[in-house]
Amino acid sequence: MIAMADEVFRHDGYMSEFEAGIVSVDGDMVVLDCTAFYPGGGGQVCDTGTMNGMPVTDVSYKGKEIIHKVPGNDFKPGMRVWCSVDWDRRFDLMMGHTGEHLLFCSLKRQDPELTITKIFIGPEEKYVIVNHDVPWEKIGAALEFANKAIRDNLPVRKTVMSRDDPELENVRIKLDRIAEDEEITVVSIGDIDLSACSGIHVMETGELGMLFVDRKVSAGKDGIAIHFKVGSAAQDAAMALANTCLQIIDETGSKPEDIVRTVTNMKRDLALAAEARKAAAKQQIREMVPENIGGTDVYCGMFADADRKTLTDAAEGFKSKGGVAAFVSVSDTVSVILASGTSKLDCKKALPAVLGMFGGRGGGKPDFAQGGISDPSKAKDVYDSLIAEIRKNL
């Protein structure tokens, strides 16, 4: 069993190469007498690397032991092995973990009611899930504070505190997640943050280079996931997003300081246009006169970017009366709805047959199917072919 003192990463996150003795081997699983491989925790994924040149693909706790997965190894207990942690990956994760602490404490200064639901620090993704949405204005202010802390190159220190330490009330901590016999490790960032964390971190905020939030998305019942980047990845993301924003500013004919208001106005105009199209589609449907084909009323129409629900509801209504509805909606693509209240027309067969002639796809049930094609210039041809298919069946 590995003792806590042998977990090198706890007191030296910068050690990436070390020699260790093999304690036990169980297939791919190897236990060492000491290790600098971080087994993951606090939302941070585990380290990878090599052991005597063989890939270490996973590291995790099993009880108090740290298990290293080394596929295909031929190690024996008592052997000495040379281990190497993937340093670039490790340092990125260290920066990410420290960056998460800095980001959250900066966000909480803007929004005292904010709490953490979940954290994930990996090579490809880094995010913190918080209990509610945070406006971009507050995120911007938080990033300004965080990046000043980076420029100030604040010290990042790790200390151990007891449960009865009065200073513990100043620490961001969830005591219910820490076992009674487990030591409380606290990470401080200058005098701006104290957080209970046993993960690995950089020693100074200046090592982060830059912190940048590139998006926020819903995390369902968990809250909002705020994705961020650190170091050169943050710089690259900021440059790419700035370039995209400049293109948008140019396309809209706006000024940089007015672009948010411009986009807000455009969203309002689009919403009004969508309502107008919905109203026009409903009016067109109300005025529709069916053509009787083979004893069945057939309702056909072409619409300009009509609301799908409006068309679906109307098609279902005509179907329920024993009729057939064939609707084509044209925008940057072509969407088609076919509904049938008669067994003479099988929508599941008819619609794919028509759309297939134009490189499109469709599917559904015998009484209702939908699909489309990508080329709007073919909309009238699709419409005419659909009517022809209906006539053939009825």
Short mmCIF file of N, CA and C in Angstrom, two decimals, residues 70-245:
data_model
loop_
_atom_site.label_atom_id
_atom_site.label_comp_id
_atom_site.label_asym_id
_atom_site.label_seq_id
_atom_site.Cartn_x
_atom_site.Cartn_y
_atom_site.Cartn_z
N VAL A 70 -0.35 0.09 -17.49
CA VAL A 70 0.74 0.01 -18.46
C VAL A 70 0.49 -1.22 -19.33
N PRO A 71 -0.28 -1.05 -20.42
CA PRO A 71 -0.65 -2.21 -21.25
C PRO A 71 0.56 -2.96 -21.79
N GLY A 72 0.48 -4.29 -21.68
CA GLY A 72 1.51 -5.15 -22.27
C GLY A 72 2.84 -5.17 -21.52
N ASN A 73 2.87 -4.67 -20.29
CA ASN A 73 4.14 -4.62 -19.56
C ASN A 73 4.60 -6.02 -19.15
N ASP A 74 5.93 -6.14 -18.93
CA ASP A 74 6.49 -7.40 -18.44
C ASP A 74 7.21 -7.18 -17.11
N PHE A 75 6.71 -6.23 -16.32
CA PHE A 75 7.35 -5.88 -15.06
C PHE A 75 7.15 -6.97 -14.00
N LYS A 76 8.09 -6.99 -13.05
CA LYS A 76 8.01 -7.91 -11.92
C LYS A 76 8.22 -7.12 -10.62
N PRO A 77 7.59 -7.55 -9.54
CA PRO A 77 7.82 -6.89 -8.24
C PRO A 77 9.30 -6.85 -7.92
N GLY A 78 9.75 -5.73 -7.38
CA GLY A 78 11.16 -5.57 -7.02
C GLY A 78 11.98 -4.87 -8.10
N MET A 79 11.49 -4.81 -9.32
CA MET A 79 12.20 -4.12 -10.40
C MET A 79 12.23 -2.61 -10.12
N ARG A 80 13.27 -1.94 -10.62
CA ARG A 80 13.33 -0.49 -10.62
C ARG A 80 12.99 -0.01 -12.03
N VAL A 81 12.15 1.01 -12.12
CA VAL A 81 11.73 1.51 -13.43
C VAL A 81 11.90 3.02 -13.48
N TRP A 82 12.15 3.52 -14.69
CA TRP A 82 12.28 4.96 -14.90
C TRP A 82 10.95 5.48 -15.48
N CYS A 83 10.40 6.46 -14.81
CA CYS A 83 9.06 6.95 -15.17
C CYS A 83 9.14 8.40 -15.67
N SER A 84 8.32 8.68 -16.64
CA SER A 84 8.28 10.03 -17.21
C SER A 84 6.83 10.45 -17.40
N VAL A 85 6.47 11.57 -16.76
CA VAL A 85 5.14 12.14 -16.92
C VAL A 85 5.14 12.99 -18.19
N ASP A 86 4.08 12.92 -18.97
CA ASP A 86 3.94 13.78 -20.15
C ASP A 86 3.87 15.23 -19.66
N TRP A 87 5.00 15.95 -19.71
CA TRP A 87 5.10 17.25 -19.06
C TRP A 87 4.21 18.31 -19.71
N ASP A 88 4.18 18.36 -21.02
CA ASP A 88 3.36 19.38 -21.69
C ASP A 88 1.90 19.23 -21.28
N ARG A 89 1.44 17.98 -21.24
CA ARG A 89 0.06 17.72 -20.84
C ARG A 89 -0.15 18.07 -19.37
N ARG A 90 0.79 17.66 -18.52
CA ARG A 90 0.71 17.94 -17.08
C ARG A 90 0.67 19.45 -16.83
N PHE A 91 1.56 20.21 -17.47
CA PHE A 91 1.62 21.64 -17.22
C PHE A 91 0.35 22.34 -17.69
N ASP A 92 -0.20 21.87 -18.81
CA ASP A 92 -1.47 22.43 -19.29
C ASP A 92 -2.58 22.19 -18.26
N LEU A 93 -2.60 21.01 -17.66
CA LEU A 93 -3.61 20.70 -16.66
C LEU A 93 -3.39 21.49 -15.37
N MET A 94 -2.14 21.68 -14.99
CA MET A 94 -1.83 22.51 -13.83
C MET A 94 -2.31 23.95 -14.05
N MET A 95 -2.01 24.48 -15.23
CA MET A 95 -2.47 25.83 -15.55
C MET A 95 -3.99 25.90 -15.54
N GLY A 96 -4.62 24.85 -16.11
CA GLY A 96 -6.08 24.83 -16.17
C GLY A 96 -6.71 24.79 -14.80
N HIS A 97 -6.13 23.99 -13.89
CA HIS A 97 -6.69 23.87 -12.54
C HIS A 97 -6.55 25.19 -11.78
N THR A 98 -5.37 25.80 -11.88
CA THR A 98 -5.17 27.10 -11.24
C THR A 98 -6.06 28.15 -11.89
N GLY A 99 -6.19 28.06 -13.21
CA GLY A 99 -7.06 29.00 -13.94
C GLY A 99 -8.50 28.89 -13.50
N GLU A 100 -8.95 27.67 -13.20
CA GLU A 100 -10.34 27.49 -12.73
C GLU A 100 -10.55 28.17 -11.40
N HIS A 101 -9.59 28.02 -10.47
CA HIS A 101 -9.69 28.71 -9.18
C HIS A 101 -9.77 30.22 -9.38
N LEU A 102 -8.89 30.73 -10.24
CA LEU A 102 -8.83 32.17 -10.47
C LEU A 102 -10.10 32.66 -11.15
N LEU A 103 -10.59 31.91 -12.12
CA LEU A 103 -11.81 32.31 -12.82
C LEU A 103 -13.00 32.33 -11.88
N PHE A 104 -13.17 31.26 -11.10
CA PHE A 104 -14.35 31.22 -10.24
C PHE A 104 -14.33 32.30 -9.17
N CYS A 105 -13.17 32.51 -8.53
CA CYS A 105 -13.14 33.54 -7.49
C CYS A 105 -13.39 34.92 -8.10
N SER A 106 -12.97 35.12 -9.35
CA SER A 106 -13.22 36.39 -10.04
C SER A 106 -14.70 36.53 -10.39
N LEU A 107 -15.32 35.44 -10.81
CA LEU A 107 -16.76 35.47 -11.11
C LEU A 107 -17.58 35.71 -9.84
N LYS A 108 -17.15 35.07 -8.75
CA LYS A 108 -17.92 35.19 -7.50
C LYS A 108 -17.85 36.62 -6.95
N ARG A 109 -16.79 37.34 -7.24
CA ARG A 109 -16.72 38.74 -6.84
C ARG A 109 -17.81 39.55 -7.55
N GLN A 110 -18.15 39.14 -8.78
CA GLN A 110 -19.20 39.83 -9.53
C GLN A 110 -20.59 39.33 -9.15
N ASP A 111 -20.66 38.06 -8.69
CA ASP A 111 -21.94 37.43 -8.39
C ASP A 111 -21.80 36.58 -7.12
N PRO A 112 -22.01 37.17 -5.95
CA PRO A 112 -21.80 36.46 -4.68
C PRO A 112 -22.65 35.21 -4.50
N GLU A 113 -23.78 35.10 -5.23
CA GLU A 113 -24.65 33.93 -5.08
C GLU A 113 -24.18 32.73 -5.91
N LEU A 114 -23.10 32.90 -6.65
CA LEU A 114 -22.62 31.85 -7.54
C LEU A 114 -21.99 30.70 -6.75
N THR A 115 -22.33 29.47 -7.13
CA THR A 115 -21.70 28.29 -6.54
C THR A 115 -21.29 27.32 -7.64
N ILE A 116 -20.34 26.46 -7.33
CA ILE A 116 -19.84 25.48 -8.30
C ILE A 116 -20.64 24.19 -8.20
N THR A 117 -21.08 23.68 -9.36
CA THR A 117 -21.76 22.39 -9.43
C THR A 117 -20.78 21.28 -9.82
N LYS A 118 -19.90 21.62 -10.76
CA LYS A 118 -18.97 20.61 -11.29
C LYS A 118 -17.80 21.31 -11.96
N ILE A 119 -16.66 20.62 -11.98
CA ILE A 119 -15.46 21.14 -12.64
C ILE A 119 -14.91 20.06 -13.55
N PHE A 120 -14.40 20.46 -14.70
CA PHE A 120 -13.69 19.50 -15.56
C PHE A 120 -12.46 20.18 -16.13
N ILE A 121 -11.30 19.57 -15.90
CA ILE A 121 -10.03 20.08 -16.42
C ILE A 121 -9.37 18.96 -17.21
N GLY A 122 -9.40 19.07 -18.53
CA GLY A 122 -8.79 18.07 -19.39
C GLY A 122 -7.95 18.75 -20.46
N PRO A 123 -7.22 17.97 -21.27
CA PRO A 123 -6.39 18.57 -22.31
C PRO A 123 -7.21 19.32 -23.37
N GLU A 124 -8.38 18.79 -23.73
CA GLU A 124 -9.17 19.39 -24.79
C GLU A 124 -10.22 20.36 -24.28
N GLU A 125 -10.78 20.10 -23.11
CA GLU A 125 -11.86 20.93 -22.56
C GLU A 125 -11.56 21.31 -21.13
N LYS A 126 -11.88 22.56 -20.81
CA LYS A 126 -11.77 23.04 -19.43
C LYS A 126 -13.00 23.88 -19.16
N TYR A 127 -13.76 23.50 -18.12
CA TYR A 127 -14.95 24.29 -17.82
C TYR A 127 -15.32 24.14 -16.35
N VAL A 128 -16.09 25.12 -15.90
CA VAL A 128 -16.67 25.07 -14.56
C VAL A 128 -18.18 25.24 -14.72
N ILE A 129 -18.94 24.34 -14.10
CA ILE A 129 -20.40 24.44 -14.16
C ILE A 129 -20.86 25.15 -12.89
N VAL A 130 -21.60 26.24 -13.07
CA VAL A 130 -22.09 27.03 -11.94
C VAL A 130 -23.60 26.94 -11.87
N ASN A 131 -24.16 27.34 -10.72
CA ASN A 131 -25.57 27.08 -10.45
C ASN A 131 -26.55 27.93 -11.25
N HIS A 132 -26.10 29.05 -11.82
CA HIS A 132 -27.00 29.84 -12.65
C HIS A 132 -26.22 30.63 -13.68
N ASP A 133 -26.93 31.21 -14.62
CA ASP A 133 -26.30 31.94 -15.72
C ASP A 133 -25.61 33.20 -15.19
N VAL A 134 -24.56 33.60 -15.89
CA VAL A 134 -23.83 34.82 -15.57
C VAL A 134 -23.79 35.69 -16.81
N PRO A 135 -24.27 36.93 -16.76
CA PRO A 135 -24.25 37.80 -17.95
C PRO A 135 -22.82 38.03 -18.45
N TRP A 136 -22.69 38.24 -19.75
CA TRP A 136 -21.37 38.45 -20.33
C TRP A 136 -20.68 39.69 -19.76
N GLU A 137 -21.47 40.67 -19.35
CA GLU A 137 -20.86 41.86 -18.75
C GLU A 137 -20.10 41.49 -17.48
N LYS A 138 -20.69 40.60 -16.67
CA LYS A 138 -20.02 40.17 -15.44
C LYS A 138 -18.83 39.26 -15.74
N ILE A 139 -18.97 38.43 -16.77
CA ILE A 139 -17.84 37.58 -17.16
C ILE A 139 -16.69 38.45 -17.63
N GLY A 140 -17.00 39.51 -18.39
CA GLY A 140 -15.96 40.43 -18.84
C GLY A 140 -15.24 41.10 -17.68
N ALA A 141 -16.01 41.55 -16.68
CA ALA A 141 -15.40 42.18 -15.51
C ALA A 141 -14.55 41.18 -14.73
N ALA A 142 -15.04 39.92 -14.65
CA ALA A 142 -14.28 38.88 -13.95
C ALA A 142 -12.96 38.59 -14.66
N LEU A 143 -12.99 38.54 -15.98
CA LEU A 143 -11.77 38.28 -16.74
C LEU A 143 -10.78 39.43 -16.61
N GLU A 144 -11.29 40.64 -16.53
CA GLU A 144 -10.40 41.78 -16.33
C GLU A 144 -9.67 41.65 -15.00
N PHE A 145 -10.41 41.27 -13.95
CA PHE A 145 -9.81 41.07 -12.63
C PHE A 145 -8.81 39.91 -12.66
N ALA A 146 -9.21 38.79 -13.28
CA ALA A 146 -8.36 37.59 -13.31
C ALA A 146 -7.06 37.84 -14.07
N ASN A 147 -7.15 38.50 -15.21
CA ASN A 147 -5.95 38.73 -16.00
C ASN A 147 -5.02 39.76 -15.36
N LYS A 148 -5.58 40.68 -14.56
CA LYS A 148 -4.71 41.57 -13.79
C LYS A 148 -3.94 40.76 -12.74
N ALA A 149 -4.62 39.79 -12.13
CA ALA A 149 -3.96 38.92 -11.15
C ALA A 149 -2.84 38.12 -11.82
N ILE A 150 -3.05 37.75 -13.08
CA ILE A 150 -2.00 37.04 -13.82
C ILE A 150 -0.82 37.96 -14.09
N ARG A 151 -1.11 39.18 -14.50
CA ARG A 151 -0.03 40.15 -14.76
C ARG A 151 0.72 40.49 -13.47
N ASP A 152 0.02 40.49 -12.35
CA ASP A 152 0.65 40.78 -11.06
C ASP A 152 1.49 39.62 -10.54
N ASN A 153 1.38 38.47 -11.21
CA ASN A 153 2.18 37.28 -10.87
C ASN A 153 2.08 36.92 -9.39
N LEU A 154 0.84 36.70 -8.95
CA LEU A 154 0.59 36.38 -7.55
C LEU A 154 1.10 34.98 -7.20
N PRO A 155 1.57 34.77 -5.97
CA PRO A 155 2.01 33.43 -5.57
C PRO A 155 0.82 32.48 -5.37
N VAL A 156 1.03 31.24 -5.75
CA VAL A 156 0.03 30.19 -5.54
C VAL A 156 0.64 29.21 -4.54
N ARG A 157 0.03 29.10 -3.36
CA ARG A 157 0.61 28.30 -2.30
C ARG A 157 -0.35 27.22 -1.83
N LYS A 158 0.22 26.13 -1.35
CA LYS A 158 -0.58 25.02 -0.81
C LYS A 158 -0.20 24.82 0.65
N THR A 159 -1.22 24.79 1.53
CA THR A 159 -1.00 24.55 2.96
C THR A 159 -1.98 23.51 3.46
N VAL A 160 -1.71 22.99 4.65
CA VAL A 160 -2.60 22.00 5.28
C VAL A 160 -3.22 22.65 6.51
N MET A 161 -4.56 22.52 6.65
CA MET A 161 -5.27 23.11 7.78
C MET A 161 -6.03 22.02 8.53
N SER A 162 -6.25 22.24 9.81
CA SER A 162 -7.05 21.31 10.61
C SER A 162 -8.51 21.74 10.58
N ARG A 163 -9.38 20.83 10.94
CA ARG A 163 -10.82 21.12 10.91
C ARG A 163 -11.22 22.19 11.93
N ASP A 164 -10.44 22.34 12.99
CA ASP A 164 -10.80 23.33 14.00
C ASP A 164 -10.06 24.66 13.81
N ASP A 165 -9.38 24.82 12.70
CA ASP A 165 -8.68 26.07 12.43
C ASP A 165 -9.70 27.17 12.17
N PRO A 166 -9.68 28.27 12.94
CA PRO A 166 -10.66 29.35 12.74
C PRO A 166 -10.57 29.99 11.36
N GLU A 167 -9.40 29.89 10.70
CA GLU A 167 -9.24 30.47 9.37
C GLU A 167 -10.01 29.70 8.30
N LEU A 168 -10.50 28.51 8.69
CA LEU A 168 -11.21 27.69 7.72
C LEU A 168 -12.48 28.36 7.22
N GLU A 169 -13.03 29.28 8.01
CA GLU A 169 -14.26 29.97 7.61
C GLU A 169 -14.03 30.89 6.41
N ASN A 170 -12.77 31.21 6.12
CA ASN A 170 -12.45 32.06 4.97
C ASN A 170 -12.16 31.25 3.72
N VAL A 171 -12.27 29.93 3.83
CA VAL A 171 -11.90 29.03 2.73
C VAL A 171 -13.15 28.55 1.99
N ARG A 172 -13.06 28.53 0.66
CA ARG A 172 -14.12 27.89 -0.14
C ARG A 172 -13.95 26.38 0.04
N ILE A 173 -14.92 25.76 0.71
CA ILE A 173 -14.76 24.35 1.05
C ILE A 173 -16.11 23.68 1.23
N LYS A 174 -16.18 22.40 0.91
CA LYS A 174 -17.36 21.58 1.18
C LYS A 174 -16.90 20.45 2.09
N LEU A 175 -17.00 20.70 3.39
CA LEU A 175 -16.47 19.77 4.38
C LEU A 175 -17.11 18.39 4.30
N ASP A 176 -18.37 18.32 3.82
CA ASP A 176 -19.05 17.03 3.76
C ASP A 176 -18.40 16.10 2.74
N ARG A 177 -17.58 16.66 1.86
CA ARG A 177 -16.91 15.83 0.85
C ARG A 177 -15.52 15.39 1.29
N ILE A 178 -15.10 15.81 2.49
CA ILE A 178 -13.77 15.48 2.98
C ILE A 178 -13.91 14.55 4.18
N ALA A 179 -13.28 13.39 4.10
CA ALA A 179 -13.37 12.40 5.19
C ALA A 179 -12.78 12.97 6.47
N GLU A 180 -13.30 12.49 7.60
CA GLU A 180 -12.86 12.97 8.92
C GLU A 180 -11.35 12.81 9.12
N ASP A 181 -10.80 11.70 8.59
CA ASP A 181 -9.37 11.43 8.79
C ASP A 181 -8.50 11.98 7.66
N GLU A 182 -9.10 12.70 6.75
CA GLU A 182 -8.37 13.22 5.60
C GLU A 182 -7.91 14.65 5.89
N GLU A 183 -6.65 14.94 5.55
CA GLU A 183 -6.14 16.28 5.78
C GLU A 183 -6.80 17.26 4.82
N ILE A 184 -6.91 18.50 5.25
CA ILE A 184 -7.53 19.55 4.43
C ILE A 184 -6.43 20.39 3.79
N THR A 185 -6.29 20.23 2.49
CA THR A 185 -5.28 20.98 1.75
C THR A 185 -5.94 22.22 1.17
N VAL A 186 -5.33 23.37 1.40
CA VAL A 186 -5.89 24.64 0.95
C VAL A 186 -4.92 25.31 -0.02
N VAL A 187 -5.45 25.74 -1.14
CA VAL A 187 -4.66 26.45 -2.14
C VAL A 187 -5.02 27.93 -2.09
N SER A 188 -4.01 28.78 -1.94
CA SER A 188 -4.23 30.22 -1.92
C SER A 188 -3.66 30.85 -3.17
N ILE A 189 -4.35 31.87 -3.68
CA ILE A 189 -3.85 32.68 -4.79
C ILE A 189 -3.70 34.10 -4.25
N GLY A 190 -2.45 34.47 -3.97
CA GLY A 190 -2.22 35.77 -3.36
C GLY A 190 -3.12 35.94 -2.15
N ASP A 191 -3.78 37.10 -2.06
CA ASP A 191 -4.75 37.31 -1.00
C ASP A 191 -6.17 37.41 -1.56
N ILE A 192 -6.37 36.85 -2.79
CA ILE A 192 -7.69 36.98 -3.42
C ILE A 192 -8.52 35.71 -3.34
N ASP A 193 -7.91 34.56 -3.03
CA ASP A 193 -8.71 33.34 -2.99
C ASP A 193 -8.07 32.29 -2.10
N LEU A 194 -8.93 31.60 -1.35
CA LEU A 194 -8.55 30.44 -0.55
C LEU A 194 -9.54 29.34 -0.86
N SER A 195 -9.04 28.20 -1.33
CA SER A 195 -9.94 27.12 -1.72
C SER A 195 -9.37 25.78 -1.32
N ALA A 196 -10.21 24.92 -0.73
CA ALA A 196 -9.78 23.57 -0.40
C ALA A 196 -9.61 22.78 -1.69
N CYS A 197 -8.42 22.24 -1.90
CA CYS A 197 -8.15 21.50 -3.13
C CYS A 197 -6.87 20.69 -2.97
N SER A 198 -6.91 19.42 -3.36
CA SER A 198 -5.73 18.56 -3.27
C SER A 198 -5.09 18.36 -4.64
N GLY A 199 -5.54 19.13 -5.63
CA GLY A 199 -5.00 19.00 -6.98
C GLY A 199 -3.64 19.66 -7.12
N ILE A 200 -3.10 19.63 -8.32
CA ILE A 200 -1.78 20.21 -8.58
C ILE A 200 -1.94 21.53 -9.33
N HIS A 201 -1.10 22.49 -8.97
CA HIS A 201 -1.23 23.85 -9.48
C HIS A 201 0.14 24.42 -9.82
N VAL A 202 0.13 25.51 -10.58
CA VAL A 202 1.37 26.23 -10.84
C VAL A 202 1.75 27.00 -9.57
N MET A 203 2.95 27.57 -9.55
CA MET A 203 3.42 28.26 -8.36
C MET A 203 3.14 29.76 -8.39
N GLU A 204 2.94 30.31 -9.59
CA GLU A 204 2.69 31.74 -9.72
C GLU A 204 1.67 31.96 -10.83
N THR A 205 0.77 32.92 -10.64
CA THR A 205 -0.28 33.16 -11.64
C THR A 205 0.29 33.58 -12.98
N GLY A 206 1.47 34.20 -12.99
CA GLY A 206 2.07 34.64 -14.25
C GLY A 206 2.31 33.50 -15.22
N GLU A 207 2.42 32.27 -14.69
CA GLU A 207 2.64 31.12 -15.56
C GLU A 207 1.44 30.83 -16.45
N LEU A 208 0.26 31.35 -16.08
CA LEU A 208 -0.94 31.12 -16.90
C LEU A 208 -0.89 31.90 -18.20
N GLY A 209 -0.18 33.02 -18.20
CA GLY A 209 -0.09 33.83 -19.42
C GLY A 209 -1.35 34.63 -19.69
N MET A 210 -2.47 33.93 -19.78
CA MET A 210 -3.75 34.58 -20.07
C MET A 210 -4.88 33.63 -19.73
N LEU A 211 -6.01 34.19 -19.34
CA LEU A 211 -7.23 33.42 -19.07
C LEU A 211 -8.34 34.00 -19.95
N PHE A 212 -9.08 33.12 -20.62
CA PHE A 212 -10.10 33.60 -21.56
C PHE A 212 -11.31 32.66 -21.55
N VAL A 213 -12.50 33.22 -21.44
CA VAL A 213 -13.74 32.45 -21.55
C VAL A 213 -14.19 32.50 -22.99
N ASP A 214 -14.32 31.33 -23.62
CA ASP A 214 -14.68 31.33 -25.04
C ASP A 214 -16.12 30.95 -25.31
N ARG A 215 -16.83 30.42 -24.31
CA ARG A 215 -18.25 30.14 -24.50
C ARG A 215 -18.89 29.73 -23.19
N LYS A 216 -20.21 29.81 -23.15
CA LYS A 216 -20.98 29.27 -22.04
C LYS A 216 -22.19 28.57 -22.62
N VAL A 217 -22.52 27.40 -22.08
CA VAL A 217 -23.62 26.59 -22.60
C VAL A 217 -24.41 26.01 -21.44
N SER A 218 -25.63 25.64 -21.73
CA SER A 218 -26.46 25.02 -20.70
C SER A 218 -25.92 23.64 -20.34
N ALA A 219 -25.93 23.35 -19.05
CA ALA A 219 -25.54 22.03 -18.56
C ALA A 219 -26.75 21.33 -17.95
N GLY A 220 -27.94 21.68 -18.45
CA GLY A 220 -29.17 21.08 -17.97
C GLY A 220 -29.45 21.45 -16.53
N LYS A 221 -29.86 20.47 -15.75
CA LYS A 221 -30.23 20.73 -14.36
C LYS A 221 -29.02 21.12 -13.51
N ASP A 222 -27.80 20.88 -14.00
CA ASP A 222 -26.61 21.24 -13.24
C ASP A 222 -26.33 22.74 -13.28
N GLY A 223 -26.83 23.44 -14.29
CA GLY A 223 -26.59 24.88 -14.38
C GLY A 223 -26.00 25.30 -15.71
N ILE A 224 -25.00 26.16 -15.67
CA ILE A 224 -24.37 26.70 -16.87
C ILE A 224 -22.89 26.34 -16.87
N ALA A 225 -22.42 25.79 -17.99
CA ALA A 225 -21.00 25.45 -18.13
C ALA A 225 -20.27 26.62 -18.76
N ILE A 226 -19.29 27.15 -18.04
CA ILE A 226 -18.48 28.25 -18.54
C ILE A 226 -17.14 27.66 -18.98
N HIS A 227 -16.91 27.65 -20.29
CA HIS A 227 -15.69 27.06 -20.86
C HIS A 227 -14.60 28.12 -20.93
N PHE A 228 -13.38 27.72 -20.60
CA PHE A 228 -12.29 28.67 -20.61
C PHE A 228 -11.01 28.04 -21.15
N LYS A 229 -10.05 28.89 -21.47
CA LYS A 229 -8.75 28.43 -21.94
C LYS A 229 -7.67 29.23 -21.21
N VAL A 230 -6.47 28.66 -21.15
CA VAL A 230 -5.35 29.32 -20.50
C VAL A 230 -4.14 29.29 -21.43
N GLY A 231 -3.16 30.17 -21.14
CA GLY A 231 -1.92 30.17 -21.89
C GLY A 231 -2.08 30.52 -23.35
N SER A 232 -1.28 29.88 -24.19
CA SER A 232 -1.32 30.16 -25.63
C SER A 232 -2.66 29.80 -26.24
N ALA A 233 -3.33 28.78 -25.68
CA ALA A 233 -4.66 28.41 -26.19
C ALA A 233 -5.65 29.55 -25.97
N ALA A 234 -5.52 30.27 -24.84
CA ALA A 234 -6.39 31.42 -24.57
C ALA A 234 -6.10 32.54 -25.56
N GLN A 235 -4.83 32.78 -25.83
CA GLN A 235 -4.46 33.82 -26.78
C GLN A 235 -4.99 33.50 -28.18
N ASP A 236 -4.82 32.26 -28.60
CA ASP A 236 -5.29 31.85 -29.93
C ASP A 236 -6.81 31.99 -30.04
N ALA A 237 -7.52 31.56 -28.98
CA ALA A 237 -8.98 31.63 -29.00
C ALA A 237 -9.46 33.08 -29.02
N ALA A 238 -8.80 33.93 -28.26
CA ALA A 238 -9.18 35.34 -28.22
C ALA A 238 -8.95 36.01 -29.58
N MET A 239 -7.82 35.68 -30.22
CA MET A 239 -7.52 36.25 -31.53
C MET A 239 -8.54 35.79 -32.57
N ALA A 240 -8.86 34.50 -32.55
CA ALA A 240 -9.81 33.96 -33.53
C ALA A 240 -11.19 34.57 -33.34
N LEU A 241 -11.62 34.70 -32.08
CA LEU A 241 -12.93 35.27 -31.82
C LEU A 241 -12.96 36.75 -32.17
N ALA A 242 -11.87 37.47 -31.89
CA ALA A 242 -11.79 38.88 -32.25
C ALA A 242 -11.91 39.05 -33.76
N ASN A 243 -11.25 38.18 -34.52
CA ASN A 243 -11.32 38.26 -35.97
C ASN A 243 -12.73 38.01 -36.47
N THR A 244 -13.42 37.02 -35.85
CA THR A 244 -14.81 36.74 -36.22
C THR A 244 -15.69 37.96 -35.92
N CYS A 245 -15.48 38.56 -34.76
CA CYS A 245 -16.27 39.74 -34.39
C CYS A 245 -16.04 40.89 -35.36
#
